[in-house]
């Protein structure tokens, strides 16, 4: 399991997959999958046209977040309660060193009082 914001993970996955010859698509919604000894058949929907189709692949990567339908369909367990809180990632660049120099970290929270 990985906790990397989609804004960072998605470009890495796209670039790496494309560099290895994979076809990449945007606006595609996962619906279901079946696995056999030779790979995975995934049923998806094009969100722009509404068309449903199947994709055949060696692997299926579920990078669809904490409430992952891919992980649920694969029967992967999640510990603890899910969906009890909400959050939003906002990515910006700023020199905040004068505010955080006393406490180095890789993650900081900005909370509205």
Short mmCIF file of N, CA and C in Angstrom, two decimals:
data_model
loop_
_atom_site.label_atom_id
_atom_site.label_comp_id
_atom_site.label_asym_id
_atom_site.label_seq_id
_atom_site.Cartn_x
_atom_site.Cartn_y
_atom_site.Cartn_z
N UNK A 1 0.84 -1.16 0.00
CA UNK A 1 0.00 0.00 0.00
C UNK A 1 0.90 1.24 0.00
N UNK A 2 0.45 2.26 -0.71
CA UNK A 2 1.23 3.49 -0.85
C UNK A 2 0.32 4.69 -0.62
N UNK A 3 0.82 5.69 0.06
CA UNK A 3 0.03 6.90 0.30
C UNK A 3 0.73 8.08 -0.36
N UNK A 4 0.58 8.17 -1.66
CA UNK A 4 1.15 9.26 -2.44
C UNK A 4 0.00 9.96 -3.15
N UNK A 5 -0.10 11.28 -3.03
CA UNK A 5 -1.22 11.98 -3.67
C UNK A 5 -1.31 11.68 -5.17
N UNK A 6 -2.52 11.60 -5.66
CA UNK A 6 -2.76 11.30 -7.07
C UNK A 6 -2.02 12.26 -7.99
N UNK A 7 -1.88 13.52 -7.57
CA UNK A 7 -1.20 14.51 -8.41
C UNK A 7 0.26 14.14 -8.65
N UNK A 8 0.86 13.35 -7.75
CA UNK A 8 2.23 12.89 -7.94
C UNK A 8 2.28 11.48 -8.53
N UNK A 9 1.40 10.60 -8.07
CA UNK A 9 1.44 9.20 -8.50
C UNK A 9 1.03 9.02 -9.95
N UNK A 10 -0.02 9.70 -10.38
CA UNK A 10 -0.55 9.49 -11.73
C UNK A 10 0.48 9.78 -12.82
N UNK A 11 1.20 10.90 -12.78
CA UNK A 11 2.22 11.13 -13.82
C UNK A 11 3.33 10.08 -13.82
N UNK A 12 3.71 9.59 -12.63
CA UNK A 12 4.73 8.55 -12.54
C UNK A 12 4.24 7.27 -13.21
N UNK A 13 3.01 6.86 -12.88
CA UNK A 13 2.45 5.64 -13.48
C UNK A 13 2.32 5.78 -14.99
N UNK A 14 1.79 6.91 -15.46
CA UNK A 14 1.61 7.12 -16.90
C UNK A 14 2.94 7.10 -17.63
N UNK A 15 3.91 7.84 -17.13
CA UNK A 15 5.21 7.92 -17.80
C UNK A 15 5.90 6.56 -17.84
N UNK A 16 5.88 5.86 -16.73
CA UNK A 16 6.53 4.55 -16.65
C UNK A 16 5.84 3.54 -17.54
N UNK A 17 4.52 3.50 -17.49
CA UNK A 17 3.77 2.55 -18.33
C UNK A 17 4.00 2.83 -19.81
N UNK A 18 3.91 4.09 -20.20
CA UNK A 18 4.09 4.46 -21.62
C UNK A 18 5.51 4.15 -22.09
N UNK A 19 6.50 4.36 -21.22
CA UNK A 19 7.89 4.10 -21.61
C UNK A 19 8.16 2.62 -21.82
N UNK A 20 7.27 1.78 -21.29
CA UNK A 20 7.42 0.33 -21.45
C UNK A 20 6.45 -0.24 -22.49
N UNK A 21 5.84 0.65 -23.26
CA UNK A 21 5.01 0.21 -24.37
C UNK A 21 3.53 0.03 -24.06
N UNK A 22 3.10 0.37 -22.86
CA UNK A 22 1.69 0.21 -22.51
C UNK A 22 0.85 1.31 -23.15
N UNK A 23 -0.40 0.98 -23.46
CA UNK A 23 -1.35 1.99 -23.91
C UNK A 23 -1.93 2.64 -22.66
N UNK A 24 -1.97 3.96 -22.64
CA UNK A 24 -2.52 4.68 -21.49
C UNK A 24 -3.74 5.48 -21.92
N UNK A 25 -4.69 5.60 -21.01
CA UNK A 25 -5.93 6.32 -21.31
C UNK A 25 -6.34 7.14 -20.09
N UNK A 26 -7.04 8.23 -20.34
CA UNK A 26 -7.61 9.04 -19.28
C UNK A 26 -9.14 8.93 -19.36
N UNK A 27 -9.82 9.35 -18.31
CA UNK A 27 -11.29 9.35 -18.26
C UNK A 27 -11.88 7.96 -18.42
N UNK A 28 -11.18 6.96 -17.89
CA UNK A 28 -11.64 5.58 -17.94
C UNK A 28 -11.97 5.13 -16.52
N UNK A 29 -13.15 4.56 -16.33
CA UNK A 29 -13.61 4.13 -15.02
C UNK A 29 -13.57 2.61 -14.92
N UNK A 30 -12.93 2.10 -13.88
CA UNK A 30 -12.89 0.66 -13.60
C UNK A 30 -14.28 0.20 -13.19
N UNK A 31 -14.74 -0.93 -13.75
CA UNK A 31 -16.02 -1.51 -13.36
C UNK A 31 -15.84 -2.86 -12.66
N UNK A 32 -15.02 -3.74 -13.26
CA UNK A 32 -14.82 -5.06 -12.68
C UNK A 32 -13.62 -5.72 -13.35
N UNK A 33 -13.22 -6.87 -12.81
CA UNK A 33 -12.14 -7.63 -13.45
C UNK A 33 -12.28 -9.11 -13.14
N UNK A 34 -11.69 -9.91 -14.00
CA UNK A 34 -11.55 -11.34 -13.76
C UNK A 34 -10.10 -11.71 -14.04
N UNK A 35 -9.60 -12.65 -13.27
CA UNK A 35 -8.20 -13.06 -13.42
C UNK A 35 -8.15 -14.54 -13.76
N UNK A 36 -7.21 -14.90 -14.63
CA UNK A 36 -6.95 -16.30 -14.94
C UNK A 36 -5.44 -16.52 -14.91
N UNK A 37 -5.00 -17.70 -15.30
CA UNK A 37 -3.58 -18.02 -15.24
C UNK A 37 -2.72 -17.18 -16.17
N UNK A 38 -3.32 -16.58 -17.19
CA UNK A 38 -2.55 -15.82 -18.17
C UNK A 38 -2.61 -14.31 -17.97
N UNK A 39 -3.45 -13.82 -17.08
CA UNK A 39 -3.55 -12.38 -16.87
C UNK A 39 -4.89 -11.94 -16.33
N UNK A 40 -5.27 -10.72 -16.70
CA UNK A 40 -6.47 -10.09 -16.16
C UNK A 40 -7.30 -9.49 -17.29
N UNK A 41 -8.61 -9.68 -17.22
CA UNK A 41 -9.54 -9.00 -18.12
C UNK A 41 -10.30 -7.99 -17.28
N UNK A 42 -10.17 -6.72 -17.64
CA UNK A 42 -10.79 -5.64 -16.88
C UNK A 42 -11.88 -4.99 -17.71
N UNK A 43 -13.06 -4.85 -17.14
CA UNK A 43 -14.17 -4.15 -17.80
C UNK A 43 -14.14 -2.70 -17.32
N UNK A 44 -14.16 -1.78 -18.28
CA UNK A 44 -14.08 -0.35 -17.98
C UNK A 44 -15.14 0.42 -18.75
N UNK A 45 -15.34 1.67 -18.34
CA UNK A 45 -16.26 2.56 -19.04
C UNK A 45 -15.53 3.85 -19.40
N UNK A 46 -15.66 4.26 -20.65
CA UNK A 46 -15.15 5.56 -21.07
C UNK A 46 -16.13 6.60 -20.54
N UNK A 47 -15.69 7.44 -19.64
CA UNK A 47 -16.59 8.42 -19.01
C UNK A 47 -17.05 9.51 -19.96
N UNK A 48 -16.35 9.71 -21.06
CA UNK A 48 -16.75 10.74 -22.01
C UNK A 48 -17.83 10.23 -22.97
N UNK A 49 -17.69 8.97 -23.41
CA UNK A 49 -18.65 8.43 -24.38
C UNK A 49 -19.69 7.51 -23.75
N UNK A 50 -19.39 6.99 -22.54
CA UNK A 50 -20.28 6.03 -21.90
C UNK A 50 -20.08 4.60 -22.38
N UNK A 51 -19.20 4.40 -23.36
CA UNK A 51 -18.96 3.07 -23.93
C UNK A 51 -18.21 2.19 -22.93
N UNK A 52 -18.68 0.94 -22.77
CA UNK A 52 -17.99 -0.04 -21.94
C UNK A 52 -17.21 -0.98 -22.83
N UNK A 53 -16.01 -1.37 -22.36
CA UNK A 53 -15.19 -2.31 -23.12
C UNK A 53 -14.25 -3.04 -22.17
N UNK A 54 -13.59 -4.07 -22.70
CA UNK A 54 -12.67 -4.87 -21.90
C UNK A 54 -11.23 -4.60 -22.31
N UNK A 55 -10.35 -4.67 -21.33
CA UNK A 55 -8.92 -4.53 -21.56
C UNK A 55 -8.26 -5.79 -21.03
N UNK A 56 -7.39 -6.39 -21.83
CA UNK A 56 -6.66 -7.59 -21.42
C UNK A 56 -5.23 -7.17 -21.06
N UNK A 57 -4.74 -7.62 -19.90
CA UNK A 57 -3.41 -7.24 -19.45
C UNK A 57 -2.79 -8.34 -18.59
N UNK A 58 -1.50 -8.22 -18.37
CA UNK A 58 -0.81 -9.16 -17.49
C UNK A 58 -1.12 -8.86 -16.03
N UNK A 59 -1.28 -7.56 -15.72
CA UNK A 59 -1.48 -7.12 -14.33
C UNK A 59 -2.58 -6.07 -14.26
N UNK A 60 -3.13 -5.92 -13.07
CA UNK A 60 -4.06 -4.84 -12.78
C UNK A 60 -3.52 -4.09 -11.56
N UNK A 61 -3.28 -2.80 -11.71
CA UNK A 61 -2.79 -1.98 -10.61
C UNK A 61 -3.96 -1.16 -10.09
N UNK A 62 -4.27 -1.30 -8.82
CA UNK A 62 -5.34 -0.52 -8.22
C UNK A 62 -4.77 0.71 -7.54
N UNK A 63 -4.79 1.83 -8.24
CA UNK A 63 -4.29 3.09 -7.67
C UNK A 63 -5.46 4.05 -7.53
N UNK A 64 -6.56 3.52 -7.00
CA UNK A 64 -7.81 4.29 -6.97
C UNK A 64 -8.19 4.74 -5.56
N UNK A 65 -7.22 4.88 -4.69
CA UNK A 65 -7.46 5.53 -3.41
C UNK A 65 -7.88 4.62 -2.27
N UNK A 66 -8.17 5.25 -1.15
CA UNK A 66 -8.46 4.54 0.10
C UNK A 66 -9.74 3.71 0.02
N UNK A 67 -10.70 4.13 -0.77
CA UNK A 67 -11.94 3.36 -0.95
C UNK A 67 -11.87 2.58 -2.25
N UNK A 68 -10.75 1.92 -2.48
CA UNK A 68 -10.44 1.26 -3.74
C UNK A 68 -11.43 0.16 -4.10
N UNK A 69 -12.12 0.34 -5.22
CA UNK A 69 -13.00 -0.71 -5.74
C UNK A 69 -12.16 -1.88 -6.25
N UNK A 70 -11.00 -1.58 -6.82
CA UNK A 70 -10.10 -2.64 -7.30
C UNK A 70 -9.69 -3.53 -6.14
N UNK A 71 -9.23 -2.94 -5.04
CA UNK A 71 -8.81 -3.73 -3.87
C UNK A 71 -9.97 -4.51 -3.28
N UNK A 72 -11.14 -3.88 -3.19
CA UNK A 72 -12.33 -4.57 -2.66
C UNK A 72 -12.70 -5.76 -3.54
N UNK A 73 -12.71 -5.55 -4.87
CA UNK A 73 -13.05 -6.64 -5.78
C UNK A 73 -12.02 -7.77 -5.74
N UNK A 74 -10.76 -7.42 -5.44
CA UNK A 74 -9.70 -8.43 -5.35
C UNK A 74 -9.71 -9.13 -3.99
N UNK A 75 -10.54 -8.64 -3.06
CA UNK A 75 -10.64 -9.25 -1.74
C UNK A 75 -9.50 -8.89 -0.81
N UNK A 76 -8.83 -7.76 -1.07
CA UNK A 76 -7.74 -7.34 -0.20
C UNK A 76 -8.31 -6.73 1.08
N UNK A 77 -7.80 -7.12 2.23
CA UNK A 77 -8.35 -6.62 3.49
C UNK A 77 -7.87 -5.21 3.82
N UNK A 78 -8.74 -4.45 4.44
CA UNK A 78 -8.40 -3.14 4.98
C UNK A 78 -8.67 -3.18 6.47
N UNK A 79 -7.69 -2.79 7.28
CA UNK A 79 -7.86 -2.78 8.72
C UNK A 79 -8.48 -1.47 9.19
N UNK A 80 -9.22 -1.52 10.28
CA UNK A 80 -9.80 -0.32 10.85
C UNK A 80 -11.03 0.14 10.12
N UNK A 81 -11.57 1.25 10.58
CA UNK A 81 -12.77 1.82 9.96
C UNK A 81 -12.37 2.67 8.77
N UNK A 82 -13.13 2.56 7.71
CA UNK A 82 -12.87 3.35 6.51
C UNK A 82 -13.95 4.42 6.36
N UNK A 83 -13.60 5.50 5.70
CA UNK A 83 -14.57 6.53 5.37
C UNK A 83 -15.08 7.34 6.54
N UNK A 84 -14.28 7.46 7.60
CA UNK A 84 -14.75 8.20 8.77
C UNK A 84 -14.26 9.65 8.78
N UNK A 85 -13.43 10.00 7.84
CA UNK A 85 -12.91 11.36 7.78
C UNK A 85 -12.70 11.77 6.34
N UNK A 86 -12.57 13.04 6.13
CA UNK A 86 -12.35 13.53 4.79
C UNK A 86 -11.12 14.41 4.74
N UNK A 87 -10.51 14.46 3.60
CA UNK A 87 -9.35 15.34 3.43
C UNK A 87 -9.26 15.75 1.97
N UNK A 88 -8.43 16.74 1.74
CA UNK A 88 -8.22 17.24 0.39
C UNK A 88 -6.74 17.57 0.25
N UNK A 89 -6.14 17.20 -0.86
CA UNK A 89 -4.76 17.56 -1.13
C UNK A 89 -4.73 18.82 -1.97
N UNK A 90 -3.99 19.81 -1.52
CA UNK A 90 -3.76 21.02 -2.30
C UNK A 90 -2.25 21.13 -2.45
N UNK A 91 -1.77 21.11 -3.67
CA UNK A 91 -0.34 21.14 -3.93
C UNK A 91 0.08 22.55 -4.31
N UNK A 92 1.07 23.06 -3.62
CA UNK A 92 1.62 24.37 -3.95
C UNK A 92 3.10 24.39 -3.60
N UNK A 93 3.84 25.30 -4.20
CA UNK A 93 5.26 25.45 -3.91
C UNK A 93 5.46 26.77 -3.18
N UNK A 94 6.14 26.68 -2.04
CA UNK A 94 6.43 27.87 -1.25
C UNK A 94 7.58 27.56 -0.32
N UNK A 95 8.40 28.54 -0.04
CA UNK A 95 9.48 28.38 0.92
C UNK A 95 8.91 28.60 2.32
N UNK A 96 8.65 27.52 3.01
CA UNK A 96 8.09 27.58 4.37
C UNK A 96 9.14 27.26 5.42
N UNK A 97 10.41 27.26 5.03
CA UNK A 97 11.47 26.83 5.94
C UNK A 97 11.51 27.62 7.24
N UNK A 98 11.19 28.90 7.21
CA UNK A 98 11.22 29.69 8.45
C UNK A 98 10.14 29.25 9.44
N UNK A 99 9.11 28.57 8.94
CA UNK A 99 8.03 28.10 9.81
C UNK A 99 8.25 26.67 10.32
N UNK A 100 9.04 25.89 9.59
CA UNK A 100 9.17 24.47 9.93
C UNK A 100 10.60 24.01 10.18
N UNK A 101 11.57 24.93 10.11
CA UNK A 101 12.98 24.55 10.26
C UNK A 101 13.27 23.86 11.59
N UNK A 102 12.53 24.22 12.62
CA UNK A 102 12.75 23.63 13.94
C UNK A 102 12.27 22.18 14.03
N UNK A 103 11.48 21.75 13.02
CA UNK A 103 10.90 20.41 13.07
C UNK A 103 10.87 19.79 11.67
N UNK A 104 12.02 19.32 11.18
CA UNK A 104 12.08 18.74 9.83
C UNK A 104 11.16 17.53 9.68
N UNK A 105 10.52 17.46 8.54
CA UNK A 105 9.60 16.36 8.26
C UNK A 105 9.37 16.28 6.76
N UNK A 106 8.68 15.23 6.32
CA UNK A 106 8.32 15.09 4.91
C UNK A 106 6.87 15.47 4.66
N UNK A 107 6.11 15.70 5.74
CA UNK A 107 4.70 16.02 5.60
C UNK A 107 4.29 17.02 6.68
N UNK A 108 3.60 18.05 6.26
CA UNK A 108 3.07 19.04 7.20
C UNK A 108 1.59 19.23 6.92
N UNK A 109 0.85 19.56 7.94
CA UNK A 109 -0.58 19.83 7.81
C UNK A 109 -0.82 21.32 7.99
N UNK A 110 -1.66 21.87 7.17
CA UNK A 110 -2.13 23.24 7.33
C UNK A 110 -3.60 23.13 7.67
N UNK A 111 -3.97 23.59 8.86
CA UNK A 111 -5.34 23.42 9.33
C UNK A 111 -5.96 24.78 9.58
N UNK A 112 -7.16 24.95 9.08
CA UNK A 112 -7.87 26.21 9.31
C UNK A 112 -8.35 26.24 10.75
N UNK A 113 -8.03 27.32 11.48
CA UNK A 113 -8.46 27.38 12.89
C UNK A 113 -9.96 27.55 13.01
#
